[in-house]
Each structure stands twice: as C-alpha cells, then as structure tokens.
XYZ file of C-alpha atoms in Angstrom:
354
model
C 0.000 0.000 0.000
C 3.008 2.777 0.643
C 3.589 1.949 -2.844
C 0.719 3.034 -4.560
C 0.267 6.791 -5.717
C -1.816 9.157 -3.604
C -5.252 9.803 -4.714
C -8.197 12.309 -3.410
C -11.293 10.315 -1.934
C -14.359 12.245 -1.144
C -15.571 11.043 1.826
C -18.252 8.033 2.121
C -22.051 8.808 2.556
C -22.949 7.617 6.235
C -26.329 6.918 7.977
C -25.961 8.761 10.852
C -25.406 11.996 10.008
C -25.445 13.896 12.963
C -21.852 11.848 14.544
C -19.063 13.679 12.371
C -17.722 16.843 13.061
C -15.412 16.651 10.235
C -14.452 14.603 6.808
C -11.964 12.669 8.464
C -14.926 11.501 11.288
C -16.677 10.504 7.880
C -14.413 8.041 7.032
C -14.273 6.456 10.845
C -17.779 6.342 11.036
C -18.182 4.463 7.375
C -16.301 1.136 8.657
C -17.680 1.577 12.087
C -21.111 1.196 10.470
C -19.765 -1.464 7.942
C -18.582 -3.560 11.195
C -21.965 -3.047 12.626
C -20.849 -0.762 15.243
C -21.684 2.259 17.042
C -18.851 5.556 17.977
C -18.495 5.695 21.860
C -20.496 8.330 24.150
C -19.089 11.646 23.622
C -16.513 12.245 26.692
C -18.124 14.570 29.158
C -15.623 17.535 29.588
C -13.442 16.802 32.550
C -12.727 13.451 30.762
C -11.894 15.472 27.189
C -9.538 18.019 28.946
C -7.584 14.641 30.347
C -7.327 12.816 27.220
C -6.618 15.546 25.234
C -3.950 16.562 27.907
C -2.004 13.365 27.975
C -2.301 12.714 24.375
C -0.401 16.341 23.644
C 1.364 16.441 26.426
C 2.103 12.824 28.316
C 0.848 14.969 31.455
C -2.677 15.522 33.383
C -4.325 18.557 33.465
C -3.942 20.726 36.857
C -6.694 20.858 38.998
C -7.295 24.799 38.849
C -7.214 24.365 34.773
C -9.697 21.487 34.776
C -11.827 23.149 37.161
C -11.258 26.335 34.646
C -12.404 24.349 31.320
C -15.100 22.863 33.236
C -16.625 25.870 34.315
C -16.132 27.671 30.890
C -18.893 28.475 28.741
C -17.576 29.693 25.798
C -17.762 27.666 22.524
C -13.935 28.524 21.796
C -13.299 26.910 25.465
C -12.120 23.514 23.755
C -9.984 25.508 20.850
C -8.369 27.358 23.671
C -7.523 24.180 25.104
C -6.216 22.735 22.133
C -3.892 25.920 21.537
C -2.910 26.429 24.518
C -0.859 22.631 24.715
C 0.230 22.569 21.245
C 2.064 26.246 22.478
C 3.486 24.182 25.496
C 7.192 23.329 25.598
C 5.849 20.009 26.387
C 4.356 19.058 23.444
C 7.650 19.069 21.840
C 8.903 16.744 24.433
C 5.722 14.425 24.540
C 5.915 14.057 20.196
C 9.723 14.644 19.803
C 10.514 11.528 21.786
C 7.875 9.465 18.637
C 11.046 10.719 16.134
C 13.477 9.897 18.347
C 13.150 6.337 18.294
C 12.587 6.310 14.361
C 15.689 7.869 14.279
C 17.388 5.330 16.929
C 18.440 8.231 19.121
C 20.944 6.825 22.132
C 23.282 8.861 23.883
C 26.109 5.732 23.554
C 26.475 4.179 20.391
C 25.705 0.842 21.870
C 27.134 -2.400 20.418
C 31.277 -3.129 20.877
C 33.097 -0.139 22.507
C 29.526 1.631 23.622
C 31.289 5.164 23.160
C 28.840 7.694 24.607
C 27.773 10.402 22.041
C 28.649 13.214 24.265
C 26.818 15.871 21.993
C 23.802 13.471 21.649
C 21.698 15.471 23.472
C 21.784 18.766 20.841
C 20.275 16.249 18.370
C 17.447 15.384 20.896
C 16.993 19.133 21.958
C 17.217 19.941 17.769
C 13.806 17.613 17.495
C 11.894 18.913 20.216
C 12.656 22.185 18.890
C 11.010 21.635 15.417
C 8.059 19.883 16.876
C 7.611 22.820 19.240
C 8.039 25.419 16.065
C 5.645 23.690 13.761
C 8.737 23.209 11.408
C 7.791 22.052 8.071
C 7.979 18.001 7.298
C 9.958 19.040 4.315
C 12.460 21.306 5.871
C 12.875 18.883 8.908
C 13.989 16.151 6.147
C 16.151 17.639 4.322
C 18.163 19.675 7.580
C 18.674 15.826 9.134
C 19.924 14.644 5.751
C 21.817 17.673 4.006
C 21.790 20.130 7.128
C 25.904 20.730 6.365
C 24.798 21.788 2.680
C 21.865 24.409 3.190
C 22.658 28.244 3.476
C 22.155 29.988 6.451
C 21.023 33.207 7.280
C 23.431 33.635 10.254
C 25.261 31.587 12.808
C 22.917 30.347 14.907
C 20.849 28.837 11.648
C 23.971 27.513 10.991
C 24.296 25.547 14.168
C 20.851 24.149 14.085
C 21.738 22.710 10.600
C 24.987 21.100 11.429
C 23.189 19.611 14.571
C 19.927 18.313 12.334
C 22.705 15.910 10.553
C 23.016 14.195 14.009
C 20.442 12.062 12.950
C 22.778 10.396 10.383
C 25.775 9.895 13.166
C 23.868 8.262 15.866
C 23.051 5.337 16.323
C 24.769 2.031 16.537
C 28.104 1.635 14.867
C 30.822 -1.073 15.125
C 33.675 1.132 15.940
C 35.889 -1.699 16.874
C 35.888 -2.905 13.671
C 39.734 -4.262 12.689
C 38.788 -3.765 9.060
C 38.710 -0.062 8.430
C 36.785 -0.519 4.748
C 34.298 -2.975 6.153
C 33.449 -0.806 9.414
C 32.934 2.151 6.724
C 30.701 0.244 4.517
C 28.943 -0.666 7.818
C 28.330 2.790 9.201
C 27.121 4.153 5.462
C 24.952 0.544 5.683
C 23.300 1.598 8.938
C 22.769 5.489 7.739
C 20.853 3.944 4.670
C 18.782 1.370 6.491
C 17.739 4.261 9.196
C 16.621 6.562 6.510
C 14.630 4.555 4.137
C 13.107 3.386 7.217
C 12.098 6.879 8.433
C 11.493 8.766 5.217
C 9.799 5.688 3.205
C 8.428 3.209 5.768
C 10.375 0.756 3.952
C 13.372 -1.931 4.815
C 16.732 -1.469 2.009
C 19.440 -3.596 3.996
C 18.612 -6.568 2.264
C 19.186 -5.259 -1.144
C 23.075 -4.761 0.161
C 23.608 -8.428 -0.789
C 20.911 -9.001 -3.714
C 18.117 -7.676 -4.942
C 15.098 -7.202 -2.196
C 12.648 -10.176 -2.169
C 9.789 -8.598 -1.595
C 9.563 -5.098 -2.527
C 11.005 -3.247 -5.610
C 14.598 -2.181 -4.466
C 16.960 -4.014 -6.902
C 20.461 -4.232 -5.497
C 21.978 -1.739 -7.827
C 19.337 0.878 -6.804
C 20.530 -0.024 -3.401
C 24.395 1.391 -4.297
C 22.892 4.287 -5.865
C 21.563 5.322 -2.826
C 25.245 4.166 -1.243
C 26.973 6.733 -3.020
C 25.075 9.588 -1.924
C 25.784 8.575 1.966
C 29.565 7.382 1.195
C 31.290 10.818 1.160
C 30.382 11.915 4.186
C 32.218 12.196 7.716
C 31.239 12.261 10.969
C 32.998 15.383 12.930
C 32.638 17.650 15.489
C 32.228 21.599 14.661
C 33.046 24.726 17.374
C 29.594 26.544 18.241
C 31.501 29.868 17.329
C 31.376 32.336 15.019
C 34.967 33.358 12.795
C 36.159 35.896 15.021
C 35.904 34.133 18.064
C 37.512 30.970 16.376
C 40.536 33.255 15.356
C 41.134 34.503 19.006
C 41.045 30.807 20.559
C 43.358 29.865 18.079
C 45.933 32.543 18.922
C 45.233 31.970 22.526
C 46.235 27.848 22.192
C 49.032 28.699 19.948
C 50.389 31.690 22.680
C 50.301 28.818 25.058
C 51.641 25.898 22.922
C 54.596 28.139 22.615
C 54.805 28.436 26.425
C 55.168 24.582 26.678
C 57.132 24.237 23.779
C 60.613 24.572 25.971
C 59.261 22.459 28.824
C 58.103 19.771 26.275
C 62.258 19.980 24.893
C 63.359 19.959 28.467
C 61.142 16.306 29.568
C 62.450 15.099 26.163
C 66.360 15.310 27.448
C 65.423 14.507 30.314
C 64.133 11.198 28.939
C 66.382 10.138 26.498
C 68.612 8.526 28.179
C 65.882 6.032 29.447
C 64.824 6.140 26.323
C 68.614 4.974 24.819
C 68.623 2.474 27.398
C 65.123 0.742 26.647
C 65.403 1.431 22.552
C 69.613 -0.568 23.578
C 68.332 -3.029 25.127
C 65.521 -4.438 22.820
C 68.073 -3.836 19.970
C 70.161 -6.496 22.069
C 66.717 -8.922 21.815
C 66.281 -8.803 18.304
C 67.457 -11.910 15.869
C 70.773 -11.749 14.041
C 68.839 -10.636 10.837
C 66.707 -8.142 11.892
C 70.147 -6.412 14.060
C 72.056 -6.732 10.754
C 68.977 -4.922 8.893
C 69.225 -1.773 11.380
C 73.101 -1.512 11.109
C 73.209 -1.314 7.306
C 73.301 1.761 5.763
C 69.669 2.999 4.475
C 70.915 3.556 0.926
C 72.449 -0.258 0.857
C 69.652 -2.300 2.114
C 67.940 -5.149 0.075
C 64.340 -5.033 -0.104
C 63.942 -7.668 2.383
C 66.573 -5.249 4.932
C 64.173 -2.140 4.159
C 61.117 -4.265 5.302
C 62.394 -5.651 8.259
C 64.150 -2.221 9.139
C 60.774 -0.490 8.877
C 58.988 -3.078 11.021
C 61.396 -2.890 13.956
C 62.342 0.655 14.189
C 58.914 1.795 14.905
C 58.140 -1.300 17.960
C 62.036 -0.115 19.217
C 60.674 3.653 19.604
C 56.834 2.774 20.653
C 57.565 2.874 24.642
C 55.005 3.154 26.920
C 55.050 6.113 29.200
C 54.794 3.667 32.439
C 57.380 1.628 31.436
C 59.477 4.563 30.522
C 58.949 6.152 33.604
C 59.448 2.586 35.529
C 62.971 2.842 34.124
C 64.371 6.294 35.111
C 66.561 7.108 37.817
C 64.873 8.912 40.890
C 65.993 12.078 40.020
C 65.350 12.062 36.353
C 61.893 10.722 37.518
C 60.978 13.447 40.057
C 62.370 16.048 37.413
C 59.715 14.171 34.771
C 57.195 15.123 36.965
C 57.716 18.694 37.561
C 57.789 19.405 34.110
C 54.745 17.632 32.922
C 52.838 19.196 35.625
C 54.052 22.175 34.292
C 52.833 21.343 31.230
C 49.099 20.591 32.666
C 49.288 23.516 33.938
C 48.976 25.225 30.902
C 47.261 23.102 29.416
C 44.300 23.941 31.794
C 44.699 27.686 30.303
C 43.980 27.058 27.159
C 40.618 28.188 25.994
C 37.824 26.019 25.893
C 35.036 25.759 22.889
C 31.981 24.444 22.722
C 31.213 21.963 19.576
C-alpha cells in the first residue's frame, strides 16, 4: 500500500449523520457502520480536557485548569484548550521523543566499545525544537539529511543545521571494527537502512547483498543510494562564530609556545631512558633483523628495508609507564615537575563548545 500513488477520496455517505464533526470523522464512522458498530459516548468535559492533555502532552491537566475548562462556557473553550498545549514546551517533548526512536536516538552508540555520544543530546533538543516550532515536514527532512549543505542566514541557523545531521551519526556503529573498509561500509549501511526506514516506511538492507525479495529495491538501486551517503564524515564543529575561532586559536598557539621549551626539556630529560630501553631491545632482536638496522639505508635489500621499517617503529613505541618505571629517581621526580608544568597550561587554554 506505501507503494501506490496518492489519490483524493471524497468522503463516504454515512447513515448517521449527525456523529461527524469533520471529513476525516466521515471516514471512521463508514467502517464503524460497515462492522456493525456504534462511535463511543461523547466524553463529558473533565474526561476530554484529560485525554486531550495526555495525548499532547504525556501529562494531566492541573486541577485549577480542569476546574477552569469545566466551568467555561464559551464555545472557543475547547480551541483554547487545544492551543494552549500545542504552544506548550511540552508538546515538543511528549511528540519529539515518537522521532526519536525512528531515528534510533541513544546517547552511547551501543554495540562493541559503547562510546557515549557526548553531543547526543543537541540532536534530541534539535527535534523537540522543530516539533515545538511547527517546522515544516519538508524542511525537517532535508536539515537531518543535508543540514551541512543548506545556506544559512546567520550563525545560529547555521548551528541548528549542522546539529539536524546528528540524525545520520547516531546510532549504533561497530567502531571496533579491525577492518577499516568494512566498518565504513557498515556505518554508510546503517545510515541507509535508518533513513529509508524513516522517510519511506520501507526496509533497504537486504538489497546490500541481492536484490530485495519482496519489494522493488533491486540491489543496484541499493548502491545508488550508497553513493550519496559514502562521502560523508562524521565530525565535530566549534559553536563559534569566525572571530571568536581566530582569538582561541591565537590563545592555544600563545600557550603551545609556552610549553614548547618544557616539552624539549622532559624530552632530554628522557632520552637517556629512552637509549637504554630502545639498547636493550636492539640487544633482543634476531641476528637478521640487528644486521637490517646496522646497514646503511641507501644499501639495504628489499627484504633489509622491510624488516628495518617493522622494527624501528616497535624499538621507539615505549610506553610512558614503562618509561617512567625505568628512570633514575631524580630524572623521575624532574619528569614530573615538568609535565605538571605542562598541565598547567594546558588547563589555560581556551575552551570551545562543539
């Protein structure tokens, strides 16, 4: 049926005529009567204001405003009621949390590692938002899907774009995966799946491997979608505008120049560890593979080059405990100083928001 072109039906004749309020009620009313049933009572209008309340809202009614309705003559009283929740920050909350799960929203990205999506929650708030601004369908589509691509009247229009494409970095993603091309077909795999199922009610992943059984996605319709998904990245942007960018730049390089003696001084301080440890797994290594390291760059064989370029970077790859196990007292306490000197600074440098 979500296949089939949309067409305009006028609404079915019905016996009693005095039930609907509206076209829609027209149409409920029709299979009611073809099922040989009857509507329910009309709610009396403490019971209204309740449903209508928790249906908009997930919330009762206070007292005073039930009482309020209740009492309230007017014919706009139920409009009024009506407006007045749709205009509630609630309602964004109560609906916004329906899109949410279409769109798999998790503040961890679940699975292997379970990373927590530490900007999740600007994604959430960016949903609520639109529900609670009436955005357009339209316009909330294309922002989750293209958000980095539209203009933008200013910065802040700006922000809620980038954060709109949110919906195309959560959810779950195998980020321990030891094969960097298969994790990346994965992720674009997952981005696909989520958003034919959201936009188009419809399921694509099996048309990855071969052409879907059962509706019409053939497989290479399935990599034509692919592509569009492919060149994107994940990434974090600064919530700033260019100016402000510029000065916490200068600021971080101001103090990256401060550390940049301290960060020379640690490094002498270390190197004879360093020697030591790099000496003394030289003195481990096979025959062949000491030979390789001793032989002039410009006169190694192929196989010396290889072997070379394997070892050299385990020899310098030394963890900082085990360094640190290994110096002297006083080269150790010295260590220290300095890098606390360098947290130090580090603690000064400016801080944005992304």
């Amino acid at each position: 049926w979500a296949l089939q072109p949309v067409v305009r039906k006028s609404p079915p004749a019905v016996h009693n005529t005095r039930w609907p309020c509206n076209a829609i009620d027209r149409f409920i009313l029709a299979r009611l009567e073809k099922e040989g049933l009857e509507p329910a009572a009309e709610a009396d209008r403490r019971a209204w204001f309740r449903r209508v309340s928790f249906d908009l809202l997930g919330l009762p009614p206070s007292p005073e405003a039930l009482d309020a309705f209740v009492t309230d003559p007017s014919p706009e009283a139920h409009a009024r009621v009506v407006d007045r929740l749709l205009a509630s920050p609630d309602y964004g909350g109560r609906w916004g949390r329906h899109w949410l799960d279409v769109a798999r929203y998790a503040d961890s990205n679940g699975l292997d590692e379970n990373l927590v999506y530490k900007n999740a929650f600007r994604y959430r708030d960016y949903v609520i938002a639109a529900f609670n601004k009436d955005k357009p369908f339209d316009r909330f589509l294309t922002e989750q899907l293209a958000g980095d691509l539209l203009p933008a009247a200013d910065l802040n229009q700006q922000i809620e774009n980038w954060t709109a494409t949110g919906f195309l970095t959560l959810g779950a993603k195998m980020l321990a995966e030891d094969d960097p091309v298969k994790m990346e077909m994965d992720i674009v795999d997952e981005q696909l799946d989520t958003t034919v199922r959201a936009f188009m009610g419809l399921t694509i992943g099996c048309a990855r491997c071969h052409n879907h059984k059962f509706d019409p996605i053939p497989q290479k319709d399935y990599y034509r979608m692919q592509a569009v998904f492919f060149p994107s990245k994940a990434e974090e942007r600064p919530l700033a505008t260019p100016a402000e960018l510029a000065r916490h730049k200068a600021e971080v390089k101001r103090i990256e120049e401060l550390q940049k003696p301290i960060r020379q001084e640690m490094r002498a301080v270390e190197k004879p560890t360093r020697d030591k440890i790099i000496a003394k797994r030289k003195a481990e290594l096979p025959d062949y593979m000491r030979l390789a390291l001793a032989t002039p760059p410009e006169k190694r064989t192929d196989g010396q080059k290889l072997n070379a370029n394997q070892v050299e970077k385990s020899l310098e790859n030394i963890r900082e405990e085990d360094l640190v196990a290994e110096m002297p007292i006083p080269a150790r306490a010295k260590r220290e100083l300095l890098q606390a000197q360098i947290e130090d600074l580090d603690k000064q440098k400016p801080k944005l928001e992304t």
